Amino acid sequence: MDRRQKKTREAIFKAFTALLSEKNYNQIAVQDIIDAADIGRTTFYSHFETKDYLLKDLCEELFGHIIDTAMGLPHGHIHCEFGSEGDSVFLHLLRHLQENDRNILELLVSQNNEIFLRYFKSNLKKLILSQYADKGLLDGSKLPRDYLVNHISSSFVEAVDWWLSHKMKETPEQMTEYFLATIDPLLKTNEEVRF
């Protein structure tokens, strides 16, 4: 993708994000996005087949970015205030949310938050699979692996939703402590494993 295409795509994302923070997803027409991004209809459809594809790509961009960063992947960015390498990936995620990385908070507290929390959960499942399940860290449980992955990702999404509804009064460290206390009983006991 060349620079002009990237710039156009970013303009579409920005316009769509602004619209989503103001009104319900179902009330937004493609024409609204085109007008807000100041582009032509053909330009929009050269990037996205439908509004649903735009939503999917926006969510993959937002959640993929913060999850890749929490995992320390090269195309993520690491902020030094995010702490040491041994910190929990959940703590990294919460710090990104607190920092409002890529204006994600506006979407998570908007009237469309159910849509975004669902995409967040989907991306979290990938994180939990790669960081924990695939490394055998869930093998000590008597529960099925896919059940645990689903439960942990659902619990984290609910924890984030609770945190946001309480105006993020707790620190990311406190929220991580709450979350880990909730899921620890489900996981095998291993003092060396840090979630």
XYZ file of N, CA and C in Angstrom:
585
model
N 0.842 -1.175 0.000
C 0.000 0.000 0.000
C 0.890 1.242 0.000
N 0.650 2.155 -0.953
C 1.488 3.357 -1.027
C 1.035 4.408 -0.001
N 1.814 5.470 0.081
C 1.575 6.493 1.103
C 0.199 7.148 0.944
N -0.209 7.408 -0.308
C -1.497 8.037 -0.549
C -2.653 7.139 -0.082
N -2.530 5.854 -0.376
C -3.565 4.902 0.053
C -3.633 4.817 1.579
N -2.461 4.809 2.219
C -2.428 4.771 3.690
C -3.088 6.008 4.276
N -2.803 7.158 3.679
C -3.365 8.414 4.160
C -4.896 8.402 4.016
N -5.378 7.903 2.893
C -6.825 7.815 2.657
C -7.465 6.863 3.654
N -6.833 5.719 3.861
C -7.350 4.727 4.809
C -7.420 5.311 6.220
N -6.375 6.032 6.627
C -6.363 6.672 7.937
C -7.475 7.721 8.053
N -7.718 8.468 6.965
C -8.790 9.474 6.969
C -10.155 8.804 7.141
N -10.339 7.663 6.493
C -11.597 6.914 6.625
C -11.747 6.404 8.055
N -10.689 5.807 8.616
C -10.723 5.323 10.005
C -11.059 6.466 10.970
N -10.398 7.603 10.777
C -10.597 8.751 11.671
C -12.044 9.244 11.597
N -12.575 9.365 10.387
C -13.957 9.821 10.208
C -14.938 8.830 10.824
N -14.699 7.562 10.587
C -15.578 6.510 11.099
C -15.549 6.481 12.629
N -14.358 6.596 13.205
C -14.206 6.605 14.655
C -14.956 7.787 15.265
N -14.832 8.955 14.642
C -15.538 10.141 15.138
C -17.048 9.929 15.082
N -17.535 9.356 14.003
C -18.976 9.088 13.870
C -19.443 8.076 14.914
N -18.632 7.045 15.147
C -18.989 6.009 16.119
C -19.046 6.550 17.542
N -18.266 7.573 17.826
C -18.292 8.146 19.172
C -19.519 9.030 19.371
N -20.198 9.369 18.256
C -21.366 10.249 18.333
C -22.697 9.527 18.180
N -22.722 8.485 17.347
C -23.998 7.807 17.120
C -23.859 6.313 16.949
N -24.994 5.645 16.977
C -25.032 4.192 16.886
C -24.547 3.720 15.522
N -23.828 2.614 15.537
C -23.289 2.022 14.303
C -24.369 1.851 13.237
N -25.544 1.376 13.633
C -26.632 1.135 12.675
C -27.196 2.409 12.071
N -26.929 3.548 12.702
C -27.418 4.833 12.195
C -26.423 5.509 11.251
N -25.243 4.916 11.103
C -24.216 5.516 10.257
C -24.295 4.914 8.854
N -24.469 5.770 7.876
C -24.510 5.328 6.479
C -23.121 5.499 5.872
N -22.864 4.733 4.833
C -21.582 4.868 4.130
C -21.398 6.313 3.669
N -22.475 6.950 3.246
C -22.391 8.348 2.792
C -21.916 9.266 3.917
N -22.325 8.979 5.155
C -21.853 9.774 6.304
C -20.332 9.679 6.436
N -19.816 8.472 6.246
C -18.366 8.246 6.358
C -17.643 8.965 5.223
N -18.191 8.843 4.017
C -17.608 9.495 2.840
C -17.546 11.011 3.050
N -18.647 11.574 3.536
C -18.700 13.026 3.771
C -17.710 13.446 4.853
N -17.669 12.685 5.951
C -16.775 13.038 7.063
C -15.300 12.897 6.675
N -14.995 11.921 5.829
C -13.605 11.707 5.405
C -13.230 12.585 4.211
N -14.237 13.234 3.609
C -14.036 14.102 2.434
C -13.371 13.335 1.276
N -13.993 12.211 0.953
C -13.511 11.377 -0.151
C -14.685 11.040 -1.069
N -14.389 10.450 -2.203
C -15.432 10.029 -3.126
C -15.922 8.626 -2.806
N -17.106 8.299 -3.316
C -17.698 6.980 -3.101
C -16.799 5.875 -3.664
N -16.252 6.105 -4.845
C -15.373 5.112 -5.474
C -14.140 4.866 -4.617
N -13.616 5.939 -4.033
C -12.436 5.817 -3.164
C -12.762 4.952 -1.953
N -13.925 5.207 -1.340
C -14.315 4.402 -0.179
C -14.371 2.929 -0.565
N -15.074 2.623 -1.663
C -15.269 1.221 -2.045
C -14.002 0.567 -2.601
N -13.020 1.366 -2.960
C -11.740 0.769 -3.365
C -10.962 0.269 -2.142
N -11.330 0.776 -0.966
C -10.680 0.354 0.286
C -11.507 -0.662 1.072
N -12.824 -0.499 1.065
C -13.705 -1.348 1.865
C -14.956 -1.714 1.076
N -15.281 -3.009 1.070
C -16.481 -3.468 0.350
C -17.755 -2.933 0.975
N -17.798 -2.900 2.306
C -18.988 -2.468 3.032
C -18.574 -1.779 4.323
N -19.548 -1.211 4.991
C -19.321 -0.602 6.310
C -18.889 -1.675 7.309
N -19.431 -2.887 7.183
C -19.052 -3.985 8.089
C -17.578 -4.344 7.942
N -17.075 -4.348 6.697
C -15.650 -4.626 6.472
C -14.792 -3.514 7.073
N -15.279 -2.284 6.972
C -14.559 -1.161 7.575
C -14.483 -1.344 9.088
N -15.597 -1.711 9.715
C -15.619 -1.946 11.158
C -14.626 -3.042 11.543
N -14.654 -4.133 10.803
C -13.754 -5.260 11.080
C -12.290 -4.819 10.988
N -11.942 -4.105 9.918
C -10.559 -3.646 9.743
C -10.146 -2.642 10.817
N -11.068 -1.755 11.183
C -10.773 -0.785 12.239
C -10.472 -1.505 13.549
N -11.297 -2.489 13.885
C -11.096 -3.234 15.131
C -9.803 -4.032 15.103
N -9.505 -4.644 13.969
C -8.247 -5.396 13.861
C -7.053 -4.466 14.022
N -7.164 -3.286 13.457
C -6.086 -2.295 13.574
C -5.915 -1.860 15.035
N -7.013 -1.491 15.684
C -6.951 -1.004 17.065
C -6.501 -2.080 18.040
N -7.220 -3.199 18.044
C -6.938 -4.234 19.036
C -5.682 -5.016 18.693
N -5.449 -5.222 17.411
C -4.212 -5.893 16.996
C -3.003 -5.101 17.448
N -3.095 -3.786 17.321
C -1.980 -2.913 17.696
C -1.681 -3.000 19.196
N -2.704 -2.848 20.035
C -2.411 -2.849 21.474
C -2.011 -4.232 21.969
N -2.560 -5.267 21.358
C -2.194 -6.625 21.789
C -0.789 -6.972 21.310
N -0.454 -6.613 20.067
C 0.914 -6.834 19.585
C 1.922 -6.093 20.456
N 1.574 -4.878 20.840
C 2.469 -4.089 21.679
C 2.624 -4.720 23.054
N 1.517 -5.183 23.617
C 1.583 -5.830 24.937
C 2.448 -7.079 24.885
N 2.437 -7.754 23.735
C 3.250 -8.961 23.576
C 4.693 -8.635 23.213
N 4.979 -7.337 22.938
C 6.337 -6.936 22.596
C 6.722 -7.270 21.166
N 5.729 -7.399 20.277
C 6.032 -7.706 18.876
C 6.637 -6.482 18.201
N 7.479 -6.703 17.187
C 8.247 -5.611 16.583
C 7.409 -4.462 16.029
N 6.224 -4.745 15.452
C 5.459 -3.646 14.866
C 4.579 -2.948 15.892
N 4.633 -3.401 17.152
C 4.009 -2.655 18.237
C 5.011 -1.609 18.686
N 4.623 -0.754 19.599
C 5.595 0.192 20.157
C 5.595 0.024 21.659
N 6.753 0.087 22.227
C 6.869 -0.085 23.679
C 7.159 1.273 24.302
N 6.369 1.622 25.281
C 6.616 2.847 26.027
C 7.370 2.463 27.293
N 8.387 3.233 27.628
C 9.183 2.862 28.801
C 8.359 2.875 30.082
N 7.292 3.694 30.136
C 6.499 3.699 31.363
C 5.656 2.443 31.498
N 5.681 1.579 30.499
C 4.900 0.356 30.570
C 5.557 -0.689 31.462
N 6.687 -0.379 32.008
C 7.271 -1.257 33.018
C 8.237 -2.263 32.454
N 8.519 -3.273 33.253
C 9.548 -4.235 32.889
C 8.988 -5.339 32.010
N 9.896 -6.061 31.400
C 9.544 -7.153 30.503
C 8.767 -8.248 31.219
N 8.991 -8.413 32.525
C 8.330 -9.468 33.279
C 6.896 -9.145 33.692
N 6.444 -7.924 33.405
C 5.079 -7.554 33.772
C 4.063 -8.392 32.993
N 2.911 -8.549 33.580
C 1.814 -9.267 32.953
C 1.388 -8.600 31.654
N 1.026 -9.418 30.643
C 0.509 -8.827 29.406
C -0.814 -8.117 29.681
N -1.541 -8.583 30.678
C -2.796 -7.922 31.027
C -2.519 -6.518 31.567
N -1.455 -6.379 32.345
C -1.063 -5.062 32.848
C -0.681 -4.150 31.678
N 0.056 -4.674 30.713
C 0.415 -3.886 29.526
C -0.837 -3.419 28.793
N -1.806 -4.304 28.630
C -3.053 -3.941 27.941
C -3.780 -2.824 28.689
N -3.872 -2.959 29.992
C -4.558 -1.940 30.793
C -3.837 -0.602 30.734
N -2.529 -0.637 30.698
C -1.772 0.615 30.583
C -2.018 1.279 29.232
N -2.104 0.472 28.182
C -2.429 1.029 26.862
C -3.821 1.655 26.864
N -4.761 0.986 27.489
C -6.112 1.532 27.553
C -6.121 2.834 28.352
N -5.392 2.849 29.471
C -5.328 4.058 30.287
C -4.710 5.215 29.491
N -3.725 4.893 28.691
C -3.071 5.908 27.870
C -3.979 6.367 26.733
N -5.088 5.633 26.531
C -6.042 5.899 25.454
C -5.360 5.773 24.097
N -4.588 4.718 23.968
C -3.861 4.444 22.745
C -4.822 4.426 21.558
N -4.539 5.282 20.585
C -5.344 5.414 19.360
C -6.816 5.726 19.638
N -7.062 6.491 20.686
C -8.415 6.932 21.055
C -9.399 5.785 21.257
N -8.894 4.674 21.717
C -9.732 3.486 21.864
C -10.793 3.641 22.957
N -10.522 4.466 23.965
C -11.487 4.623 25.062
C -12.809 5.212 24.589
N -12.748 6.163 23.655
C -13.976 6.762 23.144
C -14.890 5.694 22.556
N -14.290 4.714 21.904
C -15.087 3.647 21.296
C -15.598 2.664 22.349
N -14.761 2.376 23.342
C -15.161 1.413 24.359
C -16.237 1.959 25.300
N -16.361 3.270 25.404
C -17.417 3.840 26.245
C -18.564 4.416 25.420
N -18.469 4.313 24.109
C -19.530 4.832 23.245
C -20.751 3.921 23.300
N -21.839 4.361 22.653
C -23.040 3.531 22.623
C -22.821 2.269 21.793
N -21.686 2.182 21.106
C -21.343 1.004 20.319
C -20.398 0.069 21.058
N -20.255 0.261 22.372
C -19.216 -0.470 23.105
C -19.369 -1.987 23.022
N -20.579 -2.502 22.900
C -20.755 -3.959 22.803
C -20.036 -4.523 21.584
N -20.115 -3.811 20.468
C -19.429 -4.236 19.243
C -17.928 -4.295 19.496
N -17.382 -3.243 20.098
C -15.936 -3.166 20.295
C -15.444 -4.138 21.353
N -16.237 -4.340 22.393
C -15.843 -5.320 23.409
C -15.841 -6.729 22.826
N -16.751 -7.006 21.896
C -16.783 -8.322 21.235
C -15.512 -8.536 20.396
N -15.107 -7.512 19.646
C -13.860 -7.609 18.867
C -12.646 -7.698 19.781
N -12.684 -6.972 20.888
C -11.597 -7.006 21.856
C -11.437 -8.426 22.390
N -12.553 -9.053 22.732
C -12.530 -10.427 23.240
C -11.941 -11.380 22.208
N -12.326 -11.210 20.959
C -11.818 -12.065 19.891
C -10.295 -11.958 19.783
N -9.777 -10.743 19.859
C -8.325 -10.548 19.816
C -7.643 -11.071 21.066
N -8.304 -10.929 22.219
C -7.744 -11.446 23.465
C -7.576 -12.958 23.418
N -8.524 -13.637 22.787
C -8.426 -15.102 22.680
C -7.128 -15.490 21.983
N -6.784 -14.751 20.931
C -5.529 -15.025 20.206
C -4.326 -14.821 21.128
N -4.375 -13.752 21.921
C -3.293 -13.465 22.868
C -3.157 -14.577 23.898
N -4.264 -14.987 24.473
C -4.240 -16.021 25.517
C -3.781 -17.357 24.939
N -4.211 -17.648 23.726
C -3.746 -18.875 23.064
C -2.238 -18.849 22.867
N -1.731 -17.740 22.308
C -0.297 -17.691 21.987
C 0.587 -17.566 23.220
N 0.135 -16.818 24.218
C 0.987 -16.554 25.379
C 0.859 -17.585 26.491
N -0.268 -18.286 26.539
C -0.504 -19.200 27.648
C -0.840 -20.616 27.207
N -1.893 -20.759 26.442
C -2.346 -22.106 26.063
C -1.293 -22.839 25.234
N -0.743 -22.178 24.221
C 0.241 -22.830 23.349
C 1.550 -23.136 24.065
N 1.778 -22.498 25.194
C 2.989 -22.758 25.987
C 2.730 -23.761 27.104
N 1.521 -24.318 27.123
C 1.188 -25.343 28.105
C 0.833 -24.822 29.480
N 0.643 -23.502 29.610
C 0.388 -22.923 30.922
C -1.045 -23.135 31.418
N -1.905 -23.662 30.563
C -3.274 -23.954 30.976
C -3.500 -25.457 31.151
N -2.443 -26.228 30.923
C -2.579 -27.691 30.939
C -2.862 -28.287 32.310
N -2.570 -27.559 33.372
C -2.776 -28.105 34.713
C -4.224 -28.099 35.167
N -5.077 -27.449 34.404
C -6.483 -27.360 34.787
C -7.246 -28.598 34.334
N -8.294 -28.931 35.066
C -9.162 -30.044 34.679
C -10.193 -29.599 33.648
N -10.265 -28.286 33.402
C -11.232 -27.748 32.448
C -10.682 -27.802 31.026
N -11.554 -27.921 30.014
C -11.074 -27.929 28.621
C -10.372 -26.616 28.274
N -9.343 -26.735 27.464
C -8.523 -25.575 27.108
C -9.351 -24.465 26.459
N -10.220 -24.821 25.484
C -10.985 -23.783 24.796
C -11.970 -23.094 25.748
N -12.465 -23.842 26.743
C -13.337 -23.235 27.762
C -12.546 -22.204 28.567
N -11.343 -22.580 28.990
C -10.504 -21.667 29.778
C -10.152 -20.403 29.000
N -9.768 -20.573 27.740
C -9.408 -19.419 26.907
C -10.599 -18.477 26.784
N -11.764 -19.041 26.523
C -12.975 -18.226 26.403
C -13.300 -17.534 27.737
N -13.176 -18.273 28.836
C -13.501 -17.719 30.149
C -12.541 -16.590 30.536
N -11.269 -16.804 30.307
C -10.276 -15.784 30.667
C -10.472 -14.523 29.827
N -10.681 -14.695 28.521
C -10.871 -13.515 27.664
C -12.167 -12.791 28.022
N -13.245 -13.548 28.286
C -14.521 -12.927 28.685
C -14.365 -12.183 30.011
N -13.670 -12.788 30.950
C -13.464 -12.161 32.257
C -12.671 -10.868 32.139
N -11.658 -10.877 31.274
C -10.852 -9.666 31.115
C -11.679 -8.553 30.479
N -12.472 -8.884 29.472
C -13.336 -7.884 28.831
C -14.316 -7.305 29.850
N -14.902 -8.163 30.680
C -15.818 -7.684 31.716
C -15.090 -6.811 32.737
N -13.851 -7.174 33.061
C -13.053 -6.366 33.999
C -12.792 -4.979 33.407
N -12.460 -4.925 32.127
C -12.222 -3.642 31.453
C -13.510 -2.821 31.422
N -14.613 -3.465 31.102
C -15.903 -2.778 31.054
C -16.244 -2.199 32.437
N -16.013 -2.980 33.493
C -16.260 -2.513 34.864
C -15.365 -1.324 35.192
N -14.090 -1.430 34.823
C -13.108 -0.368 35.081
C -13.531 0.934 34.402
N -13.950 0.827 33.141
C -14.376 2.015 32.409
C -15.634 2.624 33.019
N -16.569 1.772 33.434
C -17.813 2.277 34.016
C -17.571 2.945 35.377
N -16.445 2.617 36.011
C -16.060 3.250 37.274
C -15.038 4.367 37.060
N -15.014 4.894 35.834
C -14.152 6.041 35.474
C -12.668 5.782 35.686
N -12.263 4.521 35.609
C -10.858 4.130 35.701
C -10.193 4.668 36.969
N -10.916 4.601 38.082
C -10.372 5.095 39.359
C -9.231 4.220 39.856
N -9.289 2.931 39.564
C -8.225 2.017 39.979
C -7.059 2.128 39.003
N -5.866 1.898 39.493
C -4.694 1.907 38.620
C -4.677 0.623 37.789
N -3.944 0.597 36.677
C -3.796 -0.645 35.925
C -3.232 -1.770 36.795
N -2.341 -1.418 37.725
C -1.763 -2.421 38.621
C -2.834 -3.031 39.525
N -3.718 -2.184 40.071
C -4.806 -2.688 40.912
C -5.758 -3.575 40.109
N -6.093 -3.126 38.897
C -7.007 -3.907 38.055
C -6.394 -5.251 37.682
N -5.101 -5.260 37.409
C -4.424 -6.518 37.096
C -4.481 -7.456 38.297
N -4.272 -6.892 39.475
C -4.332 -7.692 40.702
C -5.732 -8.287 40.884
N -6.768 -7.480 40.678
C -8.150 -7.971 40.785
C -8.395 -9.100 39.786
N -7.964 -8.848 38.547
C -8.216 -9.813 37.486
C -7.497 -11.135 37.755
N -6.241 -11.052 38.126
C -5.473 -12.273 38.376
C -6.029 -13.052 39.566
N -6.522 -12.337 40.572
C -7.140 -13.016 41.717
C -8.383 -13.784 41.285
N -9.049 -13.283 40.243
C -10.253 -13.930 39.730
C -9.931 -15.196 38.941
N -8.861 -15.134 38.134
C -8.581 -16.285 37.259
C -7.576 -17.274 37.840
N -6.784 -16.859 38.819
C -5.765 -17.757 39.382
C -6.298 -19.121 39.818
N -7.469 -19.181 40.469
C -7.961 -20.503 40.901
C -8.207 -21.481 39.741
N -8.368 -20.947 38.532
C -8.627 -21.813 37.377
C -7.353 -22.417 36.792
N -6.234 -21.820 37.124
C -4.975 -22.196 36.491
C -4.119 -23.044 37.409
N -3.200 -23.748 36.794
C -2.314 -24.578 37.616
C -1.449 -23.689 38.492
N -1.078 -24.191 39.645
C -0.228 -23.431 40.549
C 1.205 -23.613 40.132
N 1.820 -22.524 39.816
C 3.228 -22.527 39.416
C 3.797 -21.168 39.764
N 4.604 -21.109 40.798
C 5.122 -19.843 41.292
C 5.945 -19.098 40.262
N 6.503 -19.819 39.282
C 7.360 -19.162 38.302
C 6.568 -18.532 37.163
N 5.312 -18.920 37.009
C 4.505 -18.394 35.920
C 3.861 -17.090 36.362
N 4.079 -16.008 35.580
C 3.479 -14.728 35.897
C 2.477 -14.389 34.812
N 1.240 -14.274 35.197
C 0.236 -13.824 34.251
C 0.132 -12.328 34.356
